[in-house]
PDB file of C-alpha atoms in Angstrom:
ATOM      1  CA  MET U   1      20.883 -17.997  -8.757  1.00 94.00           C
ATOM      2  CA  ILE U   2      20.926 -14.715  -9.806  1.00 94.00           C
ATOM      3  CA  TYR U   3      17.246 -13.240 -11.023  1.00 94.00           C
ATOM      4  CA  LYS U   4      17.640  -9.745 -12.694  1.00 94.00           C
ATOM      5  CA  ASN U   5      19.576  -7.604  -9.881  1.00 89.00           C
ATOM      6  CA  ILE U   6      19.476  -9.811  -7.048  1.00 94.00           C
ATOM      7  CA  GLU U   7      20.654 -13.417  -5.404  1.00 97.00           C
ATOM      8  CA  ILE U   8      17.593 -15.901  -4.936  1.00 97.00           C
ATOM      9  CA  GLU U   9      17.741 -19.628  -3.779  1.00 97.00           C
ATOM     10  CA  GLU U  10      15.007 -21.925  -3.644  1.00 97.00           C
ATOM     11  CA  ILE U  11      14.057 -23.366  -0.362  1.00 97.00           C
ATOM     12  CA  GLU U  12      11.466 -25.776   0.629  1.00 97.00           C
ATOM     13  CA  ASN U  13       7.911 -24.454   0.041  1.00 97.00           C
ATOM     14  CA  GLY U  14       9.292 -20.932  -0.802  1.00 98.00           C
ATOM     15  CA  ILE U  15      12.522 -18.747  -1.978  1.00 98.00           C
ATOM     16  CA  LYS U  16      15.016 -17.082   0.286  1.00 98.00           C
ATOM     17  CA  ILE U  17      16.065 -13.716  -1.062  1.00 98.00           C
ATOM     18  CA  ILE U  18      19.590 -13.320  -0.410  1.00 97.00           C
ATOM     19  CA  GLY U  19      21.159 -10.124   1.736  1.00 90.00           C
ATOM     20  CA  GLN U  20      18.265  -7.454   1.652  1.00 86.00           C
ATOM     21  CA  SER U  21      19.148  -4.355   3.816  1.00 88.00           C
ATOM     22  CA  ASN U  22      16.786  -2.043   2.862  1.00 95.00           C
ATOM     23  CA  PHE U  23      13.791  -4.363   2.910  1.00 97.00           C
ATOM     24  CA  GLU U  24      11.971  -4.993   6.521  1.00 98.00           C
ATOM     25  CA  PRO U  25       8.536  -6.648   6.642  1.00 98.00           C
ATOM     26  CA  SER U  26       7.456  -4.262   9.647  1.00 97.00           C
ATOM     27  CA  HIS U  27       8.432  -1.110   7.963  1.00 97.00           C
ATOM     28  CA  ILE U  28       6.576  -2.188   4.671  1.00 98.00           C
ATOM     29  CA  PHE U  29       3.179  -3.664   6.192  1.00 97.00           C
ATOM     30  CA  ASP U  30       2.870  -1.279   9.050  1.00 93.00           C
ATOM     31  CA  CYS U  31       3.342   2.000   6.988  1.00 92.00           C
ATOM     32  CA  GLY U  32      -0.313   2.397   5.946  1.00 92.00           C
ATOM     33  CA  GLN U  33       0.111   1.430   2.063  1.00 96.00           C
ATOM     34  CA  CYS U  34      -1.799  -2.072   2.382  1.00 97.00           C
ATOM     35  CA  PHE U  35      -4.304  -3.615   4.986  1.00 97.00           C
ATOM     36  CA  ARG U  36      -4.069  -7.325   4.125  1.00 97.00           C
ATOM     37  CA  TRP U  37      -1.016  -8.511   5.900  1.00 98.00           C
ATOM     38  CA  MET U  38      -1.310  -9.859   9.549  1.00 96.00           C
ATOM     39  CA  LYS U  39       1.977 -10.095  12.277  1.00 96.00           C
ATOM     40  CA  GLU U  40       2.128 -13.593  13.243  1.00 96.00           C
ATOM     41  CA  ASP U  41       3.065 -15.158  16.571  1.00 95.00           C
ATOM     42  CA  ASP U  42       6.656 -15.559  15.263  1.00 96.00           C
ATOM     43  CA  GLY U  43       7.122 -12.283  14.207  1.00 96.00           C
ATOM     44  CA  SER U  44       6.168 -12.879  10.249  1.00 98.00           C
ATOM     45  CA  TYR U  45       3.610 -11.691   8.024  1.00 98.00           C
ATOM     46  CA  THR U  46       1.071 -13.736   6.330  1.00 98.00           C
ATOM     47  CA  GLY U  47      -1.066 -11.610   3.433  1.00 98.00           C
ATOM     48  CA  VAL U  48      -2.824 -12.018   0.635  1.00 98.00           C
ATOM     49  CA  ALA U  49      -2.254 -10.161  -2.768  1.00 97.00           C
ATOM     50  CA  MET U  50      -2.951 -11.014  -6.153  1.00 96.00           C
ATOM     51  CA  GLY U  51      -4.707 -14.006  -5.518  1.00 96.00           C
ATOM     52  CA  LYS U  52      -2.106 -15.724  -3.638  1.00 98.00           C
ATOM     53  CA  ILE U  53      -1.332 -16.478  -0.057  1.00 98.00           C
ATOM     54  CA  LEU U  54       2.271 -15.465   0.973  1.00 98.00           C
ATOM     55  CA  ASN U  55       4.271 -15.657   4.601  1.00 98.00           C
ATOM     56  CA  ILE U  56       7.301 -13.470   4.732  1.00 98.00           C
ATOM     57  CA  SER U  57       9.708 -12.738   7.190  1.00 98.00           C
ATOM     58  CA  LYS U  58      13.734 -11.580   7.876  1.00 97.00           C
ATOM     59  CA  ARG U  59      16.143 -13.671   9.035  1.00 95.00           C
ATOM     60  CA  ASP U  60      19.728 -13.045   9.482  1.00 93.00           C
ATOM     61  CA  GLY U  61      19.500 -10.517   6.880  1.00 93.00           C
ATOM     62  CA  ASP U  62      17.729 -12.491   4.392  1.00 97.00           C
ATOM     63  CA  ILE U  63      13.951 -12.124   3.045  1.00 98.00           C
ATOM     64  CA  ILE U  64      11.977 -15.414   3.806  1.00 98.00           C
ATOM     65  CA  LEU U  65       9.374 -16.166   1.374  1.00 98.00           C
ATOM     66  CA  LEU U  66       6.959 -18.937   2.301  1.00 98.00           C
ATOM     67  CA  ASN U  67       4.114 -20.731   0.759  1.00 98.00           C
ATOM     68  CA  THR U  68       5.364 -19.921  -2.781  1.00 98.00           C
ATOM     69  CA  ASN U  69       7.499 -21.062  -5.741  1.00 98.00           C
ATOM     70  CA  LEU U  70      10.086 -19.799  -8.386  1.00 98.00           C
ATOM     71  CA  GLY U  71       7.411 -19.094 -10.780  1.00 98.00           C
ATOM     72  CA  ASP U  72       5.200 -16.839  -8.584  1.00 98.00           C
ATOM     73  CA  PHE U  73       8.157 -15.534  -7.470  1.00 98.00           C
ATOM     74  CA  GLU U  74       9.443 -14.100 -11.086  1.00 98.00           C
ATOM     75  CA  ASN U  75       5.586 -13.542 -12.189  1.00 98.00           C
ATOM     76  CA  ILE U  76       4.325 -11.932  -9.266  1.00 98.00           C
ATOM     77  CA  TRP U  77       6.592 -11.305  -5.905  1.00 98.00           C
ATOM     78  CA  TYR U  78       9.583  -9.470  -7.592  1.00 98.00           C
ATOM     79  CA  ASP U  79       7.320  -6.559  -9.032  1.00 98.00           C
ATOM     80  CA  TYR U  80       4.928  -6.899  -5.706  1.00 98.00           C
ATOM     81  CA  PHE U  81       8.095  -5.931  -3.661  1.00 98.00           C
ATOM     82  CA  ASP U  82       9.543  -3.544  -5.961  1.00 97.00           C
ATOM     83  CA  LEU U  83      12.554  -5.763  -5.831  1.00 97.00           C
ATOM     84  CA  GLY U  84      14.147  -4.044  -9.358  1.00 96.00           C
ATOM     85  CA  ARG U  85      14.380  -0.466  -6.944  1.00 96.00           C
ATOM     86  CA  ASP U  86      17.710   0.352  -5.422  1.00 96.00           C
ATOM     87  CA  TYR U  87      16.031   1.675  -2.242  1.00 97.00           C
ATOM     88  CA  GLY U  88      19.569   2.134  -0.862  1.00 97.00           C
ATOM     89  CA  GLN U  89      20.598   4.795  -3.931  1.00 97.00           C
ATOM     90  CA  MET U  90      16.924   6.437  -3.099  1.00 97.00           C
ATOM     91  CA  ILE U  91      17.399   7.109   0.761  1.00 98.00           C
ATOM     92  CA  ASP U  92      21.053   8.324  -0.486  1.00 97.00           C
ATOM     93  CA  LYS U  93      19.195  10.961  -3.147  1.00 97.00           C
ATOM     94  CA  LEU U  94      16.450  11.844  -0.233  1.00 97.00           C
ATOM     95  CA  LYS U  95      18.090  12.001   3.024  1.00 96.00           C
ATOM     96  CA  VAL U  96      20.493  15.115   1.689  1.00 96.00           C
ATOM     97  CA  HIS U  97      17.202  16.973   1.264  1.00 95.00           C
ATOM     98  CA  ASP U  98      17.115  18.132   4.861  1.00 96.00           C
ATOM     99  CA  ASP U  99      17.621  16.522   8.561  1.00 96.00           C
ATOM    100  CA  ASN U 100      14.099  15.479   8.866  1.00 95.00           C
ATOM    101  CA  LEU U 101      14.325  13.183   5.632  1.00 97.00           C
ATOM    102  CA  LEU U 102      17.784  12.151   7.144  1.00 97.00           C
ATOM    103  CA  LYS U 103      15.987  10.993  10.316  1.00 97.00           C
ATOM    104  CA  ALA U 104      13.031   9.515   8.475  1.00 97.00           C
ATOM    105  CA  THR U 105      15.000   7.630   6.097  1.00 98.00           C
ATOM    106  CA  GLU U 106      17.202   6.147   8.953  1.00 97.00           C
ATOM    107  CA  PHE U 107      14.245   5.235  10.681  1.00 97.00           C
ATOM    108  CA  GLY U 108      11.917   3.594   7.948  1.00 97.00           C
ATOM    109  CA  HIS U 109      14.980   2.436   5.860  1.00 97.00           C
ATOM    110  CA  GLY U 110      13.023  -1.192   5.283  1.00 98.00           C
ATOM    111  CA  ILE U 111      10.181   0.671   4.180  1.00 98.00           C
ATOM    112  CA  ARG U 112       9.458  -0.456   0.127  1.00 98.00           C
ATOM    113  CA  LEU U 113       6.484   0.658  -2.044  1.00 98.00           C
ATOM    114  CA  LEU U 114       4.375  -2.252  -2.787  1.00 98.00           C
ATOM    115  CA  GLN U 115       3.210  -2.072  -6.666  1.00 98.00           C
ATOM    116  CA  GLN U 116      -0.684  -3.635  -5.219  1.00 98.00           C
ATOM    117  CA  ASP U 117      -3.664  -4.567  -7.693  1.00 97.00           C
ATOM    118  CA  GLY U 118      -5.483  -1.024  -8.759  1.00 97.00           C
ATOM    119  CA  TRP U 119      -8.887  -2.212  -8.095  1.00 98.00           C
ATOM    120  CA  GLU U 120      -8.315  -3.555  -4.587  1.00 98.00           C
ATOM    121  CA  MET U 121      -6.657  -0.290  -3.623  1.00 98.00           C
ATOM    122  CA  LEU U 122      -9.708   1.949  -5.104  1.00 98.00           C
ATOM    123  CA  ILE U 123     -11.967  -0.096  -3.020  1.00 98.00           C
ATOM    124  CA  SER U 124      -9.423  -0.455  -0.141  1.00 98.00           C
ATOM    125  CA  PHE U 125      -9.005   3.621   0.163  1.00 97.00           C
ATOM    126  CA  ILE U 126     -12.867   4.414  -0.371  1.00 97.00           C
ATOM    127  CA  ILE U 127     -13.305   2.256   2.737  1.00 97.00           C
ATOM    128  CA  SER U 128     -10.577   3.548   4.573  1.00 95.00           C
ATOM    129  CA  SER U 129     -11.621   7.262   4.520  1.00 90.00           C
ATOM    130  CA  ASN U 130     -12.222   8.424   8.104  1.00 86.00           C
ATOM    131  CA  ASN U 131     -12.079   5.039   9.651  1.00 86.00           C
ATOM    132  CA  ARG U 132      -9.336   3.285  11.471  1.00 91.00           C
ATOM    133  CA  ILE U 133      -6.831   0.524  10.699  1.00 92.00           C
ATOM    134  CA  PRO U 134      -8.558  -2.533  12.451  1.00 93.00           C
ATOM    135  CA  MET U 135     -11.744  -1.262  11.071  1.00 95.00           C
ATOM    136  CA  ILE U 136     -10.480  -1.183   7.629  1.00 96.00           C
ATOM    137  CA  GLN U 137      -8.991  -4.437   7.936  1.00 96.00           C
ATOM    138  CA  ARG U 138     -12.261  -6.050   9.061  1.00 96.00           C
ATOM    139  CA  ALA U 139     -14.275  -4.659   6.634  1.00 97.00           C
ATOM    140  CA  ILE U 140     -11.715  -5.803   3.694  1.00 97.00           C
ATOM    141  CA  ASN U 141     -11.605  -9.224   5.168  1.00 97.00           C
ATOM    142  CA  ASN U 142     -15.605  -9.266   5.247  1.00 98.00           C
ATOM    143  CA  ILE U 143     -15.468  -8.259   1.676  1.00 98.00           C
ATOM    144  CA  SER U 144     -13.106 -10.583   0.547  1.00 98.00           C
ATOM    145  CA  GLU U 145     -14.531 -13.762   2.894  1.00 98.00           C
ATOM    146  CA  ASN U 146     -18.066 -13.082   1.320  1.00 98.00           C
ATOM    147  CA  TYR U 147     -17.187 -12.186  -2.219  1.00 98.00           C
ATOM    148  CA  GLY U 148     -13.620 -13.135  -3.334  1.00 98.00           C
ATOM    149  CA  ASP U 149     -12.664 -16.956  -3.956  1.00 98.00           C
ATOM    150  CA  CYS U 150     -11.443 -19.460  -1.254  1.00 98.00           C
ATOM    151  CA  LEU U 151      -7.648 -19.671  -1.782  1.00 98.00           C
ATOM    152  CA  GLY U 152      -7.327 -22.416   0.526  1.00 97.00           C
ATOM    153  CA  GLU U 153      -5.478 -23.098   4.307  1.00 97.00           C
ATOM    154  CA  TYR U 154      -2.572 -21.629   5.589  1.00 96.00           C
ATOM    155  CA  LYS U 155      -1.485 -22.435   9.302  1.00 93.00           C
ATOM    156  CA  GLY U 156      -4.753 -23.138   9.960  1.00 94.00           C
ATOM    157  CA  LYS U 157      -6.392 -20.093   8.384  1.00 97.00           C
ATOM    158  CA  THR U 158      -8.519 -19.626   5.496  1.00 98.00           C
ATOM    159  CA  TYR U 159      -7.823 -16.861   3.005  1.00 98.00           C
ATOM    160  CA  TYR U 160      -9.841 -15.402   0.318  1.00 98.00           C
ATOM    161  CA  SER U 161      -9.057 -13.156  -2.564  1.00 98.00           C
ATOM    162  CA  PHE U 162     -10.373  -9.637  -2.870  1.00 98.00           C
ATOM    163  CA  PRO U 163     -13.004  -9.837  -4.877  1.00 98.00           C
ATOM    164  CA  SER U 164     -13.249  -8.630  -8.782  1.00 97.00           C
ATOM    165  CA  PRO U 165     -15.543  -5.733 -10.249  1.00 97.00           C
ATOM    166  CA  ALA U 166     -18.159  -8.627 -10.974  1.00 97.00           C
ATOM    167  CA  GLN U 167     -18.060 -10.711  -7.948  1.00 98.00           C
ATOM    168  CA  LEU U 168     -18.383  -7.584  -5.581  1.00 98.00           C
ATOM    169  CA  SER U 169     -21.328  -6.204  -8.009  1.00 98.00           C
ATOM    170  CA  LYS U 170     -23.307  -8.864  -6.225  1.00 98.00           C
ATOM    171  CA  ALA U 171     -22.982  -6.979  -3.054  1.00 98.00           C
ATOM    172  CA  SER U 172     -26.179  -4.502  -2.572  1.00 97.00           C
ATOM    173  CA  VAL U 173     -25.990  -1.479  -0.253  1.00 97.00           C
ATOM    174  CA  GLU U 174     -27.308  -2.886   2.639  1.00 97.00           C
ATOM    175  CA  ASP U 175     -25.211  -5.944   2.078  1.00 97.00           C
ATOM    176  CA  LEU U 176     -22.132  -4.115   2.137  1.00 97.00           C
ATOM    177  CA  ARG U 177     -23.424  -2.092   5.378  1.00 95.00           C
ATOM    178  CA  ASN U 178     -24.061  -5.735   6.997  1.00 96.00           C
ATOM    179  CA  LEU U 179     -20.267  -5.683   6.339  1.00 96.00           C
ATOM    180  CA  LYS U 180     -19.603  -3.345   8.598  1.00 92.00           C
ATOM    181  CA  LEU U 181     -18.530  -0.551   5.826  1.00 94.00           C
ATOM    182  CA  GLY U 182     -20.516   2.179   7.687  1.00 92.00           C
ATOM    183  CA  PHE U 183     -21.068   5.450   5.396  1.00 94.00           C
ATOM    184  CA  ARG U 184     -18.521   3.914   2.941  1.00 95.00           C
ATOM    185  CA  ASP U 185     -21.082   1.323   1.591  1.00 96.00           C
ATOM    186  CA  LYS U 186     -22.733   3.576  -0.692  1.00 97.00           C
ATOM    187  CA  TYR U 187     -19.468   4.927  -2.176  1.00 98.00           C
ATOM    188  CA  VAL U 188     -18.278   1.229  -2.817  1.00 98.00           C
ATOM    189  CA  TYR U 189     -21.568   0.215  -4.505  1.00 98.00           C
ATOM    190  CA  GLU U 190     -21.619   3.091  -6.683  1.00 98.00           C
ATOM    191  CA  THR U 191     -17.791   2.572  -7.714  1.00 98.00           C
ATOM    192  CA  THR U 192     -18.506  -0.830  -8.224  1.00 98.00           C
ATOM    193  CA  LYS U 193     -21.203  -0.297 -10.937  1.00 97.00           C
ATOM    194  CA  ALA U 194     -19.304   2.926 -12.446  1.00 97.00           C
ATOM    195  CA  VAL U 195     -16.290   0.381 -13.364  1.00 96.00           C
ATOM    196  CA  LEU U 196     -18.665  -2.244 -14.635  1.00 95.00           C
ATOM    197  CA  GLU U 197     -20.713   0.222 -16.622  1.00 94.00           C
ATOM    198  CA  SER U 198     -17.752   1.635 -17.863  1.00 92.00           C
ATOM    199  CA  GLY U 199     -15.874  -1.169 -18.871  1.00 90.00           C
ATOM    200  CA  LEU U 200     -12.946   0.182 -17.002  1.00 88.00           C
ATOM    201  CA  ASP U 201      -9.710  -1.742 -16.829  1.00 91.00           C
ATOM    202  CA  MET U 202      -7.744  -0.384 -13.970  1.00 91.00           C
ATOM    203  CA  VAL U 203      -4.462  -1.153 -15.515  1.00 92.00           C
ATOM    204  CA  ASP U 204      -5.335   1.869 -17.506  1.00 94.00           C
ATOM    205  CA  PHE U 205      -5.048   4.456 -14.945  1.00 96.00           C
ATOM    206  CA  ILE U 206      -1.436   2.868 -14.614  1.00 96.00           C
ATOM    207  CA  LYS U 207      -0.760   4.552 -18.165  1.00 94.00           C
ATOM    208  CA  MET U 208      -1.863   7.946 -17.675  1.00 96.00           C
ATOM    209  CA  GLU U 209       0.142  10.898 -16.454  1.00 97.00           C
ATOM    210  CA  ALA U 210       0.032  11.315 -12.894  1.00 96.00           C
ATOM    211  CA  ASP U 211      -2.156  14.684 -12.787  1.00 96.00           C
ATOM    212  CA  ILE U 212      -5.152  13.261 -15.395  1.00 97.00           C
ATOM    213  CA  CYS U 213      -5.041   9.966 -13.149  1.00 97.00           C
ATOM    214  CA  HIS U 214      -5.645  11.660  -9.919  1.00 97.00           C
ATOM    215  CA  LYS U 215      -8.643  13.908 -11.491  1.00 97.00           C
ATOM    216  CA  GLU U 216     -10.320  10.637 -12.958  1.00 97.00           C
ATOM    217  CA  LEU U 217      -9.762   8.777  -9.777  1.00 97.00           C
ATOM    218  CA  MET U 218     -11.732  11.491  -8.438  1.00 97.00           C
ATOM    219  CA  LYS U 219     -14.718  10.792 -10.316  1.00 96.00           C
ATOM    220  CA  PHE U 220     -15.319   7.890  -8.007  1.00 97.00           C
ATOM    221  CA  LYS U 221     -17.867   8.430  -5.417  1.00 95.00           C
ATOM    222  CA  GLY U 222     -16.208   8.675  -2.110  1.00 95.00           C
ATOM    223  CA  VAL U 223     -12.885   9.676  -3.339  1.00 97.00           C
ATOM    224  CA  GLY U 224     -11.215  12.851  -2.704  1.00 95.00           C
ATOM    225  CA  ALA U 225      -7.664  13.978  -3.194  1.00 95.00           C
ATOM    226  CA  LYS U 226      -6.066  12.310  -0.346  1.00 95.00           C
ATOM    227  CA  VAL U 227      -7.802   8.926  -1.353  1.00 97.00           C
ATOM    228  CA  ALA U 228      -6.887   9.531  -4.951  1.00 98.00           C
ATOM    229  CA  ASP U 229      -3.526  10.057  -4.226  1.00 98.00           C
ATOM    230  CA  CYS U 230      -2.930   6.811  -2.160  1.00 98.00           C
ATOM    231  CA  ILE U 231      -4.730   4.852  -4.985  1.00 98.00           C
ATOM    232  CA  ALA U 232      -2.644   6.546  -7.305  1.00 98.00           C
ATOM    233  CA  LEU U 233       0.802   5.981  -5.271  1.00 98.00           C
ATOM    234  CA  PHE U 234      -0.025   2.202  -4.044  1.00 98.00           C
ATOM    235  CA  GLY U 235      -2.158   0.934  -7.171  1.00 97.00           C
ATOM    236  CA  MET U 236      -0.934   2.939 -10.148  1.00 97.00           C
ATOM    237  CA  ARG U 237       2.750   3.978  -9.650  1.00 97.00           C
ATOM    238  CA  LYS U 238       2.409   7.659  -9.216  1.00 98.00           C
ATOM    239  CA  TYR U 239       5.763   8.006  -7.651  1.00 98.00           C
ATOM    240  CA  ASP U 240       4.917  11.897  -7.269  1.00 97.00           C
ATOM    241  CA  SER U 241       1.878  11.749  -5.476  1.00 98.00           C
ATOM    242  CA  PHE U 242       1.688  13.033  -2.114  1.00 97.00           C
ATOM    243  CA  PRO U 243      -1.203  12.017   0.420  1.00 96.00           C
ATOM    244  CA  VAL U 244      -1.771  14.135   2.922  1.00 95.00           C
ATOM    245  CA  ASP U 245      -3.772  12.767   6.049  1.00 92.00           C
ATOM    246  CA  VAL U 246      -3.395  14.484   9.602  1.00 90.00           C
ATOM    247  CA  TRP U 247       0.180  12.867  10.263  1.00 91.00           C
ATOM    248  CA  VAL U 248       1.829  14.365   6.903  1.00 93.00           C
ATOM    249  CA  LYS U 249      -0.073  17.440   7.996  1.00 93.00           C
ATOM    250  CA  ARG U 250       1.796  17.143  10.824  1.00 91.00           C
ATOM    251  CA  VAL U 251       4.657  16.797   9.280  1.00 91.00           C
ATOM    252  CA  MET U 252       4.572  19.937   6.956  1.00 93.00           C
ATOM    253  CA  GLN U 253       3.272  21.979  10.031  1.00 92.00           C
ATOM    254  CA  GLU U 254       6.117  21.185  12.449  1.00 89.00           C
ATOM    255  CA  PHE U 255       9.070  20.598   9.632  1.00 92.00           C
ATOM    256  CA  TYR U 256       8.300  22.537   6.553  1.00 94.00           C
ATOM    257  CA  GLY U 257       6.456  25.618   7.204  1.00 89.00           C
ATOM    258  CA  ALA U 258       3.072  24.757   5.780  1.00 88.00           C
ATOM    259  CA  GLU U 259       1.079  25.996   9.243  1.00 84.00           C
ATOM    260  CA  ASP U 260      -1.525  28.034   7.376  1.00 84.00           C
ATOM    261  CA  MET U 261      -1.702  25.985   4.158  1.00 88.00           C
ATOM    262  CA  SER U 262      -5.192  24.305   3.261  1.00 89.00           C
ATOM    263  CA  LEU U 263      -4.516  20.682   2.278  1.00 88.00           C
ATOM    264  CA  VAL U 264      -4.974  21.376  -1.143  1.00 91.00           C
ATOM    265  CA  LYS U 265      -1.856  23.263  -1.354  1.00 94.00           C
ATOM    266  CA  MET U 266      -0.165  21.413   1.246  1.00 94.00           C
ATOM    267  CA  ARG U 267      -0.480  18.348  -1.242  1.00 95.00           C
ATOM    268  CA  ALA U 268       1.042  20.777  -4.042  1.00 95.00           C
ATOM    269  CA  TYR U 269       3.321  22.038  -1.938  1.00 96.00           C
ATOM    270  CA  GLY U 270       4.496  18.592  -0.928  1.00 96.00           C
ATOM    271  CA  ARG U 271       4.934  17.912  -4.555  1.00 96.00           C
ATOM    272  CA  ASP U 272       6.972  20.781  -5.498  1.00 96.00           C
ATOM    273  CA  LEU U 273       9.316  20.320  -2.247  1.00 96.00           C
ATOM    274  CA  PHE U 274       9.828  16.533  -3.395  1.00 97.00           C
ATOM    275  CA  GLY U 275       9.450  16.483  -6.773  1.00 97.00           C
ATOM    276  CA  GLU U 276       9.175  12.885  -8.455  1.00 97.00           C
ATOM    277  CA  ASP U 277      10.248  11.173  -5.105  1.00 97.00           C
ATOM    278  CA  ALA U 278       6.995  12.449  -3.531  1.00 98.00           C
ATOM    279  CA  GLY U 279       5.537   9.204  -2.639  1.00 98.00           C
ATOM    280  CA  PHE U 280       8.554   7.995  -1.326  1.00 98.00           C
ATOM    281  CA  ALA U 281       9.281  10.881   0.917  1.00 98.00           C
ATOM    282  CA  GLN U 282       5.901  10.856   2.048  1.00 97.00           C
ATOM    283  CA  GLN U 283       5.990   7.235   3.056  1.00 97.00           C
ATOM    284  CA  TYR U 284       9.651   7.538   5.161  1.00 97.00           C
ATOM    285  CA  LEU U 285       8.250  10.736   6.487  1.00 96.00           C
ATOM    286  CA  PHE U 286       4.687   9.767   7.639  1.00 95.00           C
ATOM    287  CA  TYR U 287       6.023   6.593   9.139  1.00 96.00           C
ATOM    288  CA  TYR U 288       8.324   8.546  11.127  1.00 95.00           C
ATOM    289  CA  VAL U 289       5.981  10.785  12.609  1.00 93.00           C
ATOM    290  CA  ARG U 290       3.436   8.309  13.196  1.00 92.00           C
ATOM    291  CA  GLU U 291       5.836   5.758  15.276  1.00 93.00           C
ATOM    292  CA  LEU U 292       7.356   8.529  17.185  1.00 90.00           C
ATOM    293  CA  GLU U 293       3.935  10.417  17.439  1.00 85.00           C
ATOM    294  CA  ILE U 294       5.920  13.391  16.823  1.00 83.00           C
ATOM    295  CA  GLY U 295       3.709  16.818  16.550  1.00 69.00           C
ATOM    296  CA  LYS U 296       0.813  18.400  18.097  1.00 57.00           C
TER     297      LYS U 296
END
């Protein structure tokens, strides 16, 4: 059957998406935008998103979604995996910008920007600050297991939802420290408290203009410019965001003459350079440079 712009087929315990050329699970889940997708021994990925457990793999050019159904595909996964966007067209647009983006889009051709939950991204990227990916994953899993809802088992492993602000508010600073958040414990505590006390709906950030969204996100404890850009890009659909971390700094210095720029100026330069598609350009370049360890 055709759902909107793509061909899908209902299979046992899941959905098959027919013929997706610009969709590579390893590119998507290993490009720094998410922390709850883990690679299985068979090469597939299992993760939790939007309160659901999903297993995903690519076989003979088709994308296989398991532990799901047509209703969840239509209501959750179509948007989550940004299936309404033509990534072939996006790559064609970016690759003519310069040779570096040509190489980066070829290397990471299967990247898609996930449309993730804004609240989860707010807390996840506060935890990510000056932290290594395995430690980030462990902290997020600890929070989910202790304060989220049990979603059941899949392939012998129990999974939990990411806790709501109300659920996470039950944790004290000491509780969060014991979950291996490190110095970020107080930031998570204060941010959770601020969201609850203000009655904020994180969906409202999606509706904001990008610069206002970025400014408002930086009002939360533990959210600097880079973290705000990550939250805006991965949770708030602000696709002109340009997060600058150590790898993107190398990109801008090695490829785009930004050697003497501060990180603030580098961020602005990247947004000006790539315009409305800065977030997509950032992801292709980040993945390319980090995976190949290009630069100083």
